[in-house]
Tab-separated table of C-alpha atoms in Angstrom:
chain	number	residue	atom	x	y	z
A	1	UNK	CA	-5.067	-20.625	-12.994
A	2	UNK	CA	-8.875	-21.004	-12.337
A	3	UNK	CA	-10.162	-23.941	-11.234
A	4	UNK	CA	-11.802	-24.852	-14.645
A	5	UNK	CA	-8.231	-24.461	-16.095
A	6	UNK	CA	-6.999	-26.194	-13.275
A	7	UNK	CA	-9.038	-29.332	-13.606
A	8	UNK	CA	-8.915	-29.244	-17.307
A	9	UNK	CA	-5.172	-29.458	-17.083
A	10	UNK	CA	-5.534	-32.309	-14.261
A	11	UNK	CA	-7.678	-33.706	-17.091
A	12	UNK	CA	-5.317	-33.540	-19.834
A	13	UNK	CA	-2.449	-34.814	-18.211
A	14	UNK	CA	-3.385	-37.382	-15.993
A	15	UNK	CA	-5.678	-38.733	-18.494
A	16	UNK	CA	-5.028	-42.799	-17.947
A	17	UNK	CA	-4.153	-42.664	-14.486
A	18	UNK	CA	-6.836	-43.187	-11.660
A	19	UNK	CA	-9.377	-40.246	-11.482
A	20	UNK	CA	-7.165	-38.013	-9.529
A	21	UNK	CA	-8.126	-34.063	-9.200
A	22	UNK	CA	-5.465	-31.694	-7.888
A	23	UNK	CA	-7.423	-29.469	-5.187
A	24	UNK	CA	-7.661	-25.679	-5.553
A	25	UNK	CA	-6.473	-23.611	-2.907
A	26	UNK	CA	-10.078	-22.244	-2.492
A	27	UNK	CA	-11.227	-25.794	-2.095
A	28	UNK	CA	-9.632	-26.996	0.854
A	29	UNK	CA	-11.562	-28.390	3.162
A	30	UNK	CA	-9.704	-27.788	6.955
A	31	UNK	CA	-10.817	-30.152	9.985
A	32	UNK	CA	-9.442	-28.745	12.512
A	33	UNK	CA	-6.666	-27.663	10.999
A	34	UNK	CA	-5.653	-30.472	8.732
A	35	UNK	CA	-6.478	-31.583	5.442
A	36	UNK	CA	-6.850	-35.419	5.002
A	37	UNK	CA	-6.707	-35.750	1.545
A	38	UNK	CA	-3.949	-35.045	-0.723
A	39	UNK	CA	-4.189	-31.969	-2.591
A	40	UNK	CA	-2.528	-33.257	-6.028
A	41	UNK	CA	-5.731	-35.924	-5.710
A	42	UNK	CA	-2.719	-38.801	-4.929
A	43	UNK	CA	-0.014	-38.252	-6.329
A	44	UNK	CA	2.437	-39.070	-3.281
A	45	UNK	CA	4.905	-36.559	-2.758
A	46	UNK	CA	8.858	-36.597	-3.295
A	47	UNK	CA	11.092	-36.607	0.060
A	48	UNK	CA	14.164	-35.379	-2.084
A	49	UNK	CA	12.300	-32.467	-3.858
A	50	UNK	CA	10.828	-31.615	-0.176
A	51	UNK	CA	14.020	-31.308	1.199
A	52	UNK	CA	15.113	-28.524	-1.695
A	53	UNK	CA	12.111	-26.520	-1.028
A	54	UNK	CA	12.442	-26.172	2.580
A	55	UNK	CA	15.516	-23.893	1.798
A	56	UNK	CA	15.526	-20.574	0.067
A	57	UNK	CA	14.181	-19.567	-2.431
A	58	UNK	CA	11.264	-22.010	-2.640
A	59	UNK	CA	9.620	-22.176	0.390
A	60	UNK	CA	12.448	-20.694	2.250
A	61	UNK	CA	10.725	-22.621	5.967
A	62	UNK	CA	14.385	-22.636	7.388
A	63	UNK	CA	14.218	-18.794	7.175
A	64	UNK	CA	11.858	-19.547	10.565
A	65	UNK	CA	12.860	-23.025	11.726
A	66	UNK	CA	15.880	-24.653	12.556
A	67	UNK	CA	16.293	-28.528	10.999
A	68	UNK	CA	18.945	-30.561	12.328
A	69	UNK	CA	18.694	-32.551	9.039
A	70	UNK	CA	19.027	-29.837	6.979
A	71	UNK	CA	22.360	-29.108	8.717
A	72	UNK	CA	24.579	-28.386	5.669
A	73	UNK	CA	22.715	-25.679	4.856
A	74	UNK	CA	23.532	-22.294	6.526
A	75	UNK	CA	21.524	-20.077	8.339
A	76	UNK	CA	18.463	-21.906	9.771
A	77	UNK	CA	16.203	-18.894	11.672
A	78	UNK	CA	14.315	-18.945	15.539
A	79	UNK	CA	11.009	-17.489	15.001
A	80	UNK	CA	9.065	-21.176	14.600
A	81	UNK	CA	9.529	-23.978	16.713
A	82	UNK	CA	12.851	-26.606	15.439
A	83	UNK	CA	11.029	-29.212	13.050
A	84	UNK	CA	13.085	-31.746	14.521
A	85	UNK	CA	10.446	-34.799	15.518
A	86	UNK	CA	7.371	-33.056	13.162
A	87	UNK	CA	6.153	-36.276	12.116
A	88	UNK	CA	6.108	-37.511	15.965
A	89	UNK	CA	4.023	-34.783	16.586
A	90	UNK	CA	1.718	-34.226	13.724
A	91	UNK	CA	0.038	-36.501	11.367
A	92	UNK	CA	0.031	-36.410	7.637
A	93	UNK	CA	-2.929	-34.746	7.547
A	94	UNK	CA	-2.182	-32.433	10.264
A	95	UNK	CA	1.059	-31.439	8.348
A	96	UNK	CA	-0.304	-31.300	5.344
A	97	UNK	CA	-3.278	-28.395	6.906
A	98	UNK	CA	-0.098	-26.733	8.699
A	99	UNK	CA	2.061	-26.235	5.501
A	100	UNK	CA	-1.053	-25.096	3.261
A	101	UNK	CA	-2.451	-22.909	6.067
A	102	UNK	CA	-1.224	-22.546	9.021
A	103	UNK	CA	-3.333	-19.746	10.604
A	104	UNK	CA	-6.094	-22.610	10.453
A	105	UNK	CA	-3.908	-24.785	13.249
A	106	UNK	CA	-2.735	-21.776	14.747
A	107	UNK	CA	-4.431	-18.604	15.130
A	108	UNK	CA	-2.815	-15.591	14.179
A	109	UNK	CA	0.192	-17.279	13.936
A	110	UNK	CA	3.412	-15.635	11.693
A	111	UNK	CA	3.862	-18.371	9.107
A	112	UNK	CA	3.018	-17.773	5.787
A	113	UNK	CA	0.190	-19.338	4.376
A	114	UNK	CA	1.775	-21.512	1.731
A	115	UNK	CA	-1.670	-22.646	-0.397
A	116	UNK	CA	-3.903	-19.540	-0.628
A	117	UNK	CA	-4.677	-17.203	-2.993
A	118	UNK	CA	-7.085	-14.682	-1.903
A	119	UNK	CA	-7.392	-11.883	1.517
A	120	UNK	CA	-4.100	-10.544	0.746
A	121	UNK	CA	-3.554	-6.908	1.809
A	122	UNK	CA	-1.940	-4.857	-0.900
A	123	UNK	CA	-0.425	-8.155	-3.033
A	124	UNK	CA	2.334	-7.312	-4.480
A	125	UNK	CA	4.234	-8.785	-8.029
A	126	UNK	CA	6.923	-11.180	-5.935
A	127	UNK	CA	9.297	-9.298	-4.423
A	128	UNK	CA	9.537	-5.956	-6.607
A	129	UNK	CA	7.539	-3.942	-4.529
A	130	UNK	CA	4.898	-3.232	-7.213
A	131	UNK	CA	1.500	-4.244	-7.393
A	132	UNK	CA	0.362	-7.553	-8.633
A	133	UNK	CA	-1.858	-8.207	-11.494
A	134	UNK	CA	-3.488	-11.003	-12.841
A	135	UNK	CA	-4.317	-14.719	-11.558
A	136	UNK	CA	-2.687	-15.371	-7.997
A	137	UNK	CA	-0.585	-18.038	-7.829
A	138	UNK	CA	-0.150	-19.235	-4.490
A	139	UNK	CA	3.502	-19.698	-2.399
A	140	UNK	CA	3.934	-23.010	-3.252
A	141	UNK	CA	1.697	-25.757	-5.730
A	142	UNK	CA	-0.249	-28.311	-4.665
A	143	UNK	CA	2.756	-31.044	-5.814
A	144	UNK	CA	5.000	-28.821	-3.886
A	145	UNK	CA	3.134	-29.086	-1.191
A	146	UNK	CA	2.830	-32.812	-0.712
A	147	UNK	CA	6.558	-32.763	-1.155
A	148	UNK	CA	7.181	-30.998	1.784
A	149	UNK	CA	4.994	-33.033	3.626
A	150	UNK	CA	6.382	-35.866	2.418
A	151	UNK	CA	9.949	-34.733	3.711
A	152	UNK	CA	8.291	-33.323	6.980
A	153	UNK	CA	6.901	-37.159	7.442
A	154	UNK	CA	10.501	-38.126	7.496
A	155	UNK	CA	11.664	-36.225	10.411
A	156	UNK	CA	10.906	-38.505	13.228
A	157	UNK	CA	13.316	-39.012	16.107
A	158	UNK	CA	11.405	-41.806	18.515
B	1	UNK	CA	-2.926	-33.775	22.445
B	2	UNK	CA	-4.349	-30.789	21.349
B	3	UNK	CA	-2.084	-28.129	19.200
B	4	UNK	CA	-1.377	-25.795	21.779
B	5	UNK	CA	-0.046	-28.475	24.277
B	6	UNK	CA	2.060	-30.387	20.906
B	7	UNK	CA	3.484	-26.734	19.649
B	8	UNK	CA	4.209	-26.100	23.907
B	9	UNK	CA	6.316	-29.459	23.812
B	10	UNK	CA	8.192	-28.729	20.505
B	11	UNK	CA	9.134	-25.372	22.069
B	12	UNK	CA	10.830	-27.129	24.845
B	13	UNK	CA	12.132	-29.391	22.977
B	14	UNK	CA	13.521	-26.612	20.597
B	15	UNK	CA	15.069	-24.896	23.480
B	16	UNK	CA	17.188	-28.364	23.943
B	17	UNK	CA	17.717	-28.632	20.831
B	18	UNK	CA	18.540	-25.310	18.726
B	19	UNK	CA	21.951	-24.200	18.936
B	20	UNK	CA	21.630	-21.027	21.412
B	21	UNK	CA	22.368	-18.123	19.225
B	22	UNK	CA	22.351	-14.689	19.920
B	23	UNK	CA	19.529	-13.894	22.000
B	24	UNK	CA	18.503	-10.825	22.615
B	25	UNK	CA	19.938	-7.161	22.451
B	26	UNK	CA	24.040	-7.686	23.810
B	27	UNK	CA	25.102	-5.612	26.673
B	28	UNK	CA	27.255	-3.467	25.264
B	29	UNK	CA	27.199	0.332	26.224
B	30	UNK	CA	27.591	2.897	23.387
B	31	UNK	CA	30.264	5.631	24.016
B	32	UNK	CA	30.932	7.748	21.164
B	33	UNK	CA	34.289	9.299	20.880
B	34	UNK	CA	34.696	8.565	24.192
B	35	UNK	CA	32.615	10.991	25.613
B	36	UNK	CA	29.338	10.749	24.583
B	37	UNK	CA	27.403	8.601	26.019
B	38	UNK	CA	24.236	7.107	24.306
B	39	UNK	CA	21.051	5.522	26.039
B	40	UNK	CA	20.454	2.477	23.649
B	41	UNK	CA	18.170	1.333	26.321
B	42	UNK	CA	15.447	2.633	28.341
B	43	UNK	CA	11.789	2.060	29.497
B	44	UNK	CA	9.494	2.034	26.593
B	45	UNK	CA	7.336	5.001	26.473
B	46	UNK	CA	3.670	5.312	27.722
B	47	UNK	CA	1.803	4.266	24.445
B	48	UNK	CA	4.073	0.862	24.061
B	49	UNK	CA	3.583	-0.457	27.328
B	50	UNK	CA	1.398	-2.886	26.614
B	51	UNK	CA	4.225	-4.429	23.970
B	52	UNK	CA	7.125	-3.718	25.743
B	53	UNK	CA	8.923	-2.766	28.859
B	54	UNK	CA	12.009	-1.651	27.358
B	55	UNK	CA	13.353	-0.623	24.355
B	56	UNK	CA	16.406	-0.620	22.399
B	57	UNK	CA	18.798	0.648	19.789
B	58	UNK	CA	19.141	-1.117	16.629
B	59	UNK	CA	22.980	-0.849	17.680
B	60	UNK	CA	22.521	-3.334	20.354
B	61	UNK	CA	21.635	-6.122	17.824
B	62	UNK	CA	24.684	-5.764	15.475
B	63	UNK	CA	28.113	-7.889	15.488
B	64	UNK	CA	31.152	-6.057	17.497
B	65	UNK	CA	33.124	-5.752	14.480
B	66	UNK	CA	29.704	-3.180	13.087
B	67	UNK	CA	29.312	-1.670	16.432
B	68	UNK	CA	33.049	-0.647	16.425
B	69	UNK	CA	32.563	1.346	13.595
B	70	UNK	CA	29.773	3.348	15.323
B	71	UNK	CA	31.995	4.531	18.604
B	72	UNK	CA	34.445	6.713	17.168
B	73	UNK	CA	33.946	9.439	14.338
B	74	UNK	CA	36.987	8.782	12.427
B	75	UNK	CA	35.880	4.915	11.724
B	76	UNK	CA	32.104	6.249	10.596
B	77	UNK	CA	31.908	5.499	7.337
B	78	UNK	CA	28.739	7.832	7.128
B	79	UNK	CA	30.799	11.128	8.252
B	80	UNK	CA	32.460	11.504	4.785
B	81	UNK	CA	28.668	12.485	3.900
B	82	UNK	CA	28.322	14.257	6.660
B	83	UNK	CA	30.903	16.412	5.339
B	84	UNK	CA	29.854	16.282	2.235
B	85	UNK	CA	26.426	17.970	3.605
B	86	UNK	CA	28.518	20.699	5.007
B	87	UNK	CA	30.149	21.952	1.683
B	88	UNK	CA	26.873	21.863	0.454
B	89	UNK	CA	25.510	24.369	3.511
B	90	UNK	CA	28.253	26.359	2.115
B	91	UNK	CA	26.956	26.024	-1.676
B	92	UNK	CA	24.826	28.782	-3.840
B	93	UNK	CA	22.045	27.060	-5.462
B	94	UNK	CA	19.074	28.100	-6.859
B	95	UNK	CA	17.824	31.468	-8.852
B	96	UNK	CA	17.901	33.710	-5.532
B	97	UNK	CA	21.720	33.166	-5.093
B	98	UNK	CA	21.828	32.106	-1.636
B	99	UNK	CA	23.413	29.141	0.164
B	100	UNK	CA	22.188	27.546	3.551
B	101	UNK	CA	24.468	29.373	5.326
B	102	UNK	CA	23.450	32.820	3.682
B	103	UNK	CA	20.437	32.466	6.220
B	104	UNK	CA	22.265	29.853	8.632
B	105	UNK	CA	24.810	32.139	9.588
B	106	UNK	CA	25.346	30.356	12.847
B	107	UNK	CA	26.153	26.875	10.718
B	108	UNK	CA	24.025	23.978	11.544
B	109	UNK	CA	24.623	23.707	14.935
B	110	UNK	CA	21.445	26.146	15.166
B	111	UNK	CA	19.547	23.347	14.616
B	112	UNK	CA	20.654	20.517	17.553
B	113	UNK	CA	17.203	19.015	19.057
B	114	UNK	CA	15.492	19.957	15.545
B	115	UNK	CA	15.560	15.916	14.801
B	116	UNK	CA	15.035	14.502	18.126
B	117	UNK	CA	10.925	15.548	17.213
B	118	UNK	CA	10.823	15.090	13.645
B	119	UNK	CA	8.266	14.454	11.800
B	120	UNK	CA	6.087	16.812	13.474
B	121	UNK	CA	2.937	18.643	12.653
B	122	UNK	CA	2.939	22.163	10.995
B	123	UNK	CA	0.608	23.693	8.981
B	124	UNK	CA	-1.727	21.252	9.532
B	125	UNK	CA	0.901	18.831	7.540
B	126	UNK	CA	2.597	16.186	9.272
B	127	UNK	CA	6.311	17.332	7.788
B	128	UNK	CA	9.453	15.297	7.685
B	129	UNK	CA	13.127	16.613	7.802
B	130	UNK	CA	12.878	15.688	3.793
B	131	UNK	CA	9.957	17.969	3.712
B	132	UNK	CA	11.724	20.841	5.688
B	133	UNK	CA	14.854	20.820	3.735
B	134	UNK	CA	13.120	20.563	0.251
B	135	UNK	CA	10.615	23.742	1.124
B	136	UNK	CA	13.413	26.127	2.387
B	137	UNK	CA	15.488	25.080	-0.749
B	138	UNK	CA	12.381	25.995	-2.796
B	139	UNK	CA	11.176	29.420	-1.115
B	140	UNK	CA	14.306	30.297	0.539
B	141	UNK	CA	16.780	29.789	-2.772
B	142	UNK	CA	14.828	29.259	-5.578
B	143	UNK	CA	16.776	25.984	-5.828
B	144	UNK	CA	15.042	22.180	-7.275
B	145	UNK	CA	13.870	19.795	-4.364
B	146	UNK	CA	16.323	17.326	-3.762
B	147	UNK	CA	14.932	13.312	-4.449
B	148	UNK	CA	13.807	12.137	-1.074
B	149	UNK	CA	16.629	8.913	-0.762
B	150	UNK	CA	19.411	11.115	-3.530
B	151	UNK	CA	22.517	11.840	-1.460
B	152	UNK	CA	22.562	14.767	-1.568
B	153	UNK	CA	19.482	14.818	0.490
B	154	UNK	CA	20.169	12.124	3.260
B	155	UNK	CA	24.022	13.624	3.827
B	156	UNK	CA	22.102	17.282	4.927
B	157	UNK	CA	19.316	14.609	6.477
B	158	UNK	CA	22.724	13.220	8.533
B	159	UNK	CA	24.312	16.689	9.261
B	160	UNK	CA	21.017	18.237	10.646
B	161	UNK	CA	21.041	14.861	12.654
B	162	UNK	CA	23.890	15.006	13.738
B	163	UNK	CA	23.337	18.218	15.890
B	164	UNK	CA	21.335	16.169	17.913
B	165	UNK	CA	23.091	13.200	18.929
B	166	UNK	CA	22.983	12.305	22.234
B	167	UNK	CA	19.650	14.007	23.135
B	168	UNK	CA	16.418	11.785	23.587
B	169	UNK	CA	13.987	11.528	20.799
B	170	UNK	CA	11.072	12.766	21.654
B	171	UNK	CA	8.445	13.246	18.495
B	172	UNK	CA	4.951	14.118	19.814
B	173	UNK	CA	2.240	11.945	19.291
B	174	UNK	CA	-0.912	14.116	21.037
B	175	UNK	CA	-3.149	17.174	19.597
B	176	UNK	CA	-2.896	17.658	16.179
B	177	UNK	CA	-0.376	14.999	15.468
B	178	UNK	CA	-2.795	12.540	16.593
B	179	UNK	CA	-4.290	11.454	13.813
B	180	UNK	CA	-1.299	10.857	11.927
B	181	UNK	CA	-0.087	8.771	14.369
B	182	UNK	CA	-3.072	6.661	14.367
B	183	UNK	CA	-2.712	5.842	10.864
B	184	UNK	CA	0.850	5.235	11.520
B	185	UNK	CA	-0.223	2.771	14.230
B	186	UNK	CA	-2.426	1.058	12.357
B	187	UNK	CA	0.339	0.563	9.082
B	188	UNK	CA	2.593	-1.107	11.965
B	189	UNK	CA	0.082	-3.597	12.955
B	190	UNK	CA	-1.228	-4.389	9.425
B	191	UNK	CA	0.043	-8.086	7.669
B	192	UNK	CA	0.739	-6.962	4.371
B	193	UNK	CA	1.673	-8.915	1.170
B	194	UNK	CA	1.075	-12.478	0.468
B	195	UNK	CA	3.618	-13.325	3.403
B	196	UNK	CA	1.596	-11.600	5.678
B	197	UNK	CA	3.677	-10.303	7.975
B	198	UNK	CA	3.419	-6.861	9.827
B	199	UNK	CA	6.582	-4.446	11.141
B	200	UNK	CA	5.050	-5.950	14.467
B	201	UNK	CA	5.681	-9.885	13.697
B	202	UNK	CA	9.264	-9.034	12.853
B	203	UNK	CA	10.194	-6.394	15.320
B	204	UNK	CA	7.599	-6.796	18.437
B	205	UNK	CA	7.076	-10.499	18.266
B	206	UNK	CA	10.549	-11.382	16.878
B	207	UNK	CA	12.855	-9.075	17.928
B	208	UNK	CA	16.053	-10.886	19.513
B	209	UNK	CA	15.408	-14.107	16.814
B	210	UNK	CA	17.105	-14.809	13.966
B	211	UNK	CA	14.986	-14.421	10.520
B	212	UNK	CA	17.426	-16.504	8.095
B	213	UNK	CA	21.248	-14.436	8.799
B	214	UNK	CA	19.474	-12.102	10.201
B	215	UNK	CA	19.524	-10.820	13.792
B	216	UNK	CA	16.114	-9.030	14.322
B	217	UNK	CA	16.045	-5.628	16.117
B	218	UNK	CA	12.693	-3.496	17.326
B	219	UNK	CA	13.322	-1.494	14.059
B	220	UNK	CA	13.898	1.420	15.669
B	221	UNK	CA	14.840	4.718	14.028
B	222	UNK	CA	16.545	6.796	16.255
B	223	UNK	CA	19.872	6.457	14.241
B	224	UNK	CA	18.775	7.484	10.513
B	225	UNK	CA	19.934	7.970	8.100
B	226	UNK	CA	22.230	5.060	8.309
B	227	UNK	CA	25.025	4.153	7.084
B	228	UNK	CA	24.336	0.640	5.127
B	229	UNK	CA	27.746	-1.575	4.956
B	230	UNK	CA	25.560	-3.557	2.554
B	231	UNK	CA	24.855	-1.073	0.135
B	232	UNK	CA	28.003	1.169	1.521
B	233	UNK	CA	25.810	4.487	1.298
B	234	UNK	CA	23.371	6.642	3.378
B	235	UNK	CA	19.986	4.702	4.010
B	236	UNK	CA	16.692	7.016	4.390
B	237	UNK	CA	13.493	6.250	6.701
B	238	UNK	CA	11.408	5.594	4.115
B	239	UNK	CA	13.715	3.491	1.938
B	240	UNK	CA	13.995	0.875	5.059
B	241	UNK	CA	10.393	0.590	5.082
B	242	UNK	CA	9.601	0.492	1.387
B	243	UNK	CA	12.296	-2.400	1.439
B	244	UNK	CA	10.554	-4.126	4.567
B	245	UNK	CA	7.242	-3.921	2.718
B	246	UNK	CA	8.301	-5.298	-0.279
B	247	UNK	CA	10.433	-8.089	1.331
B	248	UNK	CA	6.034	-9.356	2.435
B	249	UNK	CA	5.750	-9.711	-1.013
B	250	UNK	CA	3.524	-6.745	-1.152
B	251	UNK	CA	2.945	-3.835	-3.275
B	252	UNK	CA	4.822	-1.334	-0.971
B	253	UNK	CA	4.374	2.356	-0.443
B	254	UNK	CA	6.347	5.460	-2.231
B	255	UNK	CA	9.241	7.178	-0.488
B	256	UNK	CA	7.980	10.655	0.678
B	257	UNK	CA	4.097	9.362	0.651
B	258	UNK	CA	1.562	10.378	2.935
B	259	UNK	CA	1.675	6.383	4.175
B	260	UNK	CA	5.136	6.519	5.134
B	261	UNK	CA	5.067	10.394	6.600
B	262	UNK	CA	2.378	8.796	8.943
B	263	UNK	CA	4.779	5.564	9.774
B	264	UNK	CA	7.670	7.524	10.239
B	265	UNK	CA	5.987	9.558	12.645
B	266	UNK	CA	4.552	6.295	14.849
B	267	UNK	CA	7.760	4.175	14.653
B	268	UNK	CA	9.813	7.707	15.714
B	269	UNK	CA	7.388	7.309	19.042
B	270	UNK	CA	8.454	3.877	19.400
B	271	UNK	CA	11.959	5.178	19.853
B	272	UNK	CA	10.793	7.819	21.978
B	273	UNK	CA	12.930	7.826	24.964
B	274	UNK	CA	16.108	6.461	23.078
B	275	UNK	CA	19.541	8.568	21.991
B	276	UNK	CA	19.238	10.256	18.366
B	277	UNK	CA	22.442	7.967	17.125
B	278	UNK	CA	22.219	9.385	13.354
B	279	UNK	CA	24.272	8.818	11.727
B	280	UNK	CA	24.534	4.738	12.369
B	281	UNK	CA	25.936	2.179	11.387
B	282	UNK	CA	24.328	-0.762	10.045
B	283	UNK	CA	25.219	-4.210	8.118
């Protein structure tokens, strides 16, 4: 979707509730590597929905990290750092920039950029090996997103 | 506290924390048949110092239970197509009426240390064992070019292998191979797909980790084709890197492309130094 469409469906939809615009992935603004507002324009993000998409298939972030929470689900990877304690360590804001983009909090670092759509090399249809076409949709949506987040803001341990 | 210092302390805090799994290559030694003994570990070679000081076997990273079947010929799943391959030295094919063997007299064995530097430059074209198998079939019998990953293929791919097991590989990477290689460099290092991620991140940076259920190796190739307990059939180079391409979420490269001639030819000098294994086993 463009961001015309984008807004237009923001428009549509949340037409009655308080002015809220979803951010494009193009239009997020990093500070250092975080992002301080929402990128659904407010919308506050589910915990339980969160915890689904950190497992496979969706956003598939246990393929790298191991949660203790998340312990009923098998095979948690090694590559990233356990997200035990997250929100101790990171703000909202903070987590928010990691989860969209994480090369912009750490350079050159493996994880996947979850909210970006553009400077791919040889962007491929999913996972069928052949070439994509069209409108890029990026990993994950902006509500995804601030699901995660909102689940990552509930794994404190002090 | 600034990123690097926070990501520093959830490291060490991760190292309490994370259930120690396997680290690292095991230290099992490979002894096939018990008497030949494979090197699945030895200094890296010149060009990958600056990555590594040693390298490894894909064999060191797998369970015991998939290891086993790699130490003794009669539990090898993949030697039924080595056989296979030689009825099919033995087989006429083609308009000229002649078999492998009508030229081959000697059998295959004429060709041990053949794999140990494939791919490797002639004609001016960088040429895989695929390549060499397909022309003779085509000049020397008349005969249709077997499909690059068909079984047919990959069993002779195993059987010419095989005459080499046990002897280092040892591809060459200087003169006219060098620009080849240099593309095939560059491939390894490039983040491709909307994930991103290079053969590098996964088997430089990551090898030892777990990826999901997966126990990451240096993605070496010193024991192809093997044999894929997964898919319970004879794996080629090209089809492990067209399926770790497309597992970036990227549009990945042909088997038998120029792309993946010029990878196979710059991982093969990663594993320079290492035992030809072929034909492995794998999960």
């Amino acid at each position: 979707m463009n961001r015309t469409l984008m807004t237009m469906a923001v428009l549509v939809f949340g037409a009655g509730t308080a002015a809220a615009e979803m951010i494009a992935p193009m239009d997020v603004v990093y500070d250092d590597g975080a992002v301080a507002t929402s990128l659904t324009g407010g919308a506050p993000g589910d915990v339980d929905s969160g915890r689904k998409i950190m497992n496979k298939g969706a956003g598939n972030c246990i393929a790298c990290h191991a949660v203790t929470d998340l312990k009923d689900l098998p095979f948690h990877g090694e590559i990233g750092p356990t997200l035990d304690g997250a929100a101790d360590r990171w703000t909202e804001a903070e987590l928010r920039g990691i989860v969209a983009n994480a090369k912009m909090m750490f350079e050159g670092t493996m994880m996947p950029s979850f909210y970006k759509t553009d400077g791919f090399v040889r962007l491929g249809n999913a996972y069928t090996g052949k070439a994509h076409e069209g409108d890029v949709a990026p990993l994950l949506t902006a509500q995804e997103i601030e699901d995660v987040v909102a689940y990552l803001m509930t794994l404190k341990e002090e | 506290m600034n990123a690097a210092k926070k990501l520093a302390s959830a490291i060490a805090l991760a190292a309490v924390v994370a259930t120690p799994a396997l680290a690292g290559p095991d230290d099992d030694n490979l002894m096939i048949n018990e008497e030949l003994n494979m090197v699945t570990e030895t200094a890296a070679p010149a060009h990958l110092q600056d990555a590594f000081d040693t390298i490894y076997s894909g064999w060191r990273f797998r369970t015991d239970e998939t290891q086993a079947l790699q130490i003794d010929d009669f539990e090898n799943p993949a030697m039924i197509f080595v056989d296979q391959a030689l009825e099919y030295f033995e087989t006429v094919d083609g308009t000229e009426g002649k078999s492998c063997s009508s030229c081959h007299e000697d059998g295959p064995e004429q060709f041990a240390g053949l794999s140990a530097t494939m791919p490797k430059v002639i004609g001016g074209k960088l040429t895989t064992m695929e390549d060499l198998l397909n022309a003779h079939r085509a000049k020397a019998m008349g005969a249709e070019p077997w499909k690059w990953s068909g079984p047919e293929m990959q069993a002779m791919v195993a059987l010419i292998g095989l005459q080499s097991r046990g002897m280092p590989m040892n591809v060459a990477i200087d003169g006219e191979a060098a620009p080849f290689w240099e593309k095939g460099k560059e491939m390894y290092y490039t983040r491709y797909g909307q994930l991103e991620l290079s053969c590098a991140n996964c088997h430089e940076d990551s090898y030892g980790m777990m990826i999901r259920a997966d126990h990451l190796s240096q993605g070496q190739i010193n024991g192809f084709p093997t044999y894929r307990l997964k898919q319970a059939k004879l794996i080629s180079k090209h089809n492990r890197f067209r399926g770790c391409i497309r597992d970036t979420r990227a549009h990945t490269f042909a088997e038998g492309s120029d792309e993946f001639r010029a990878l196979e030819l710059y991982v093969a000098s990663r594993s320079n130094g290492l035992s030809v294994e072929t034909p492995a086993v794998r999960q």
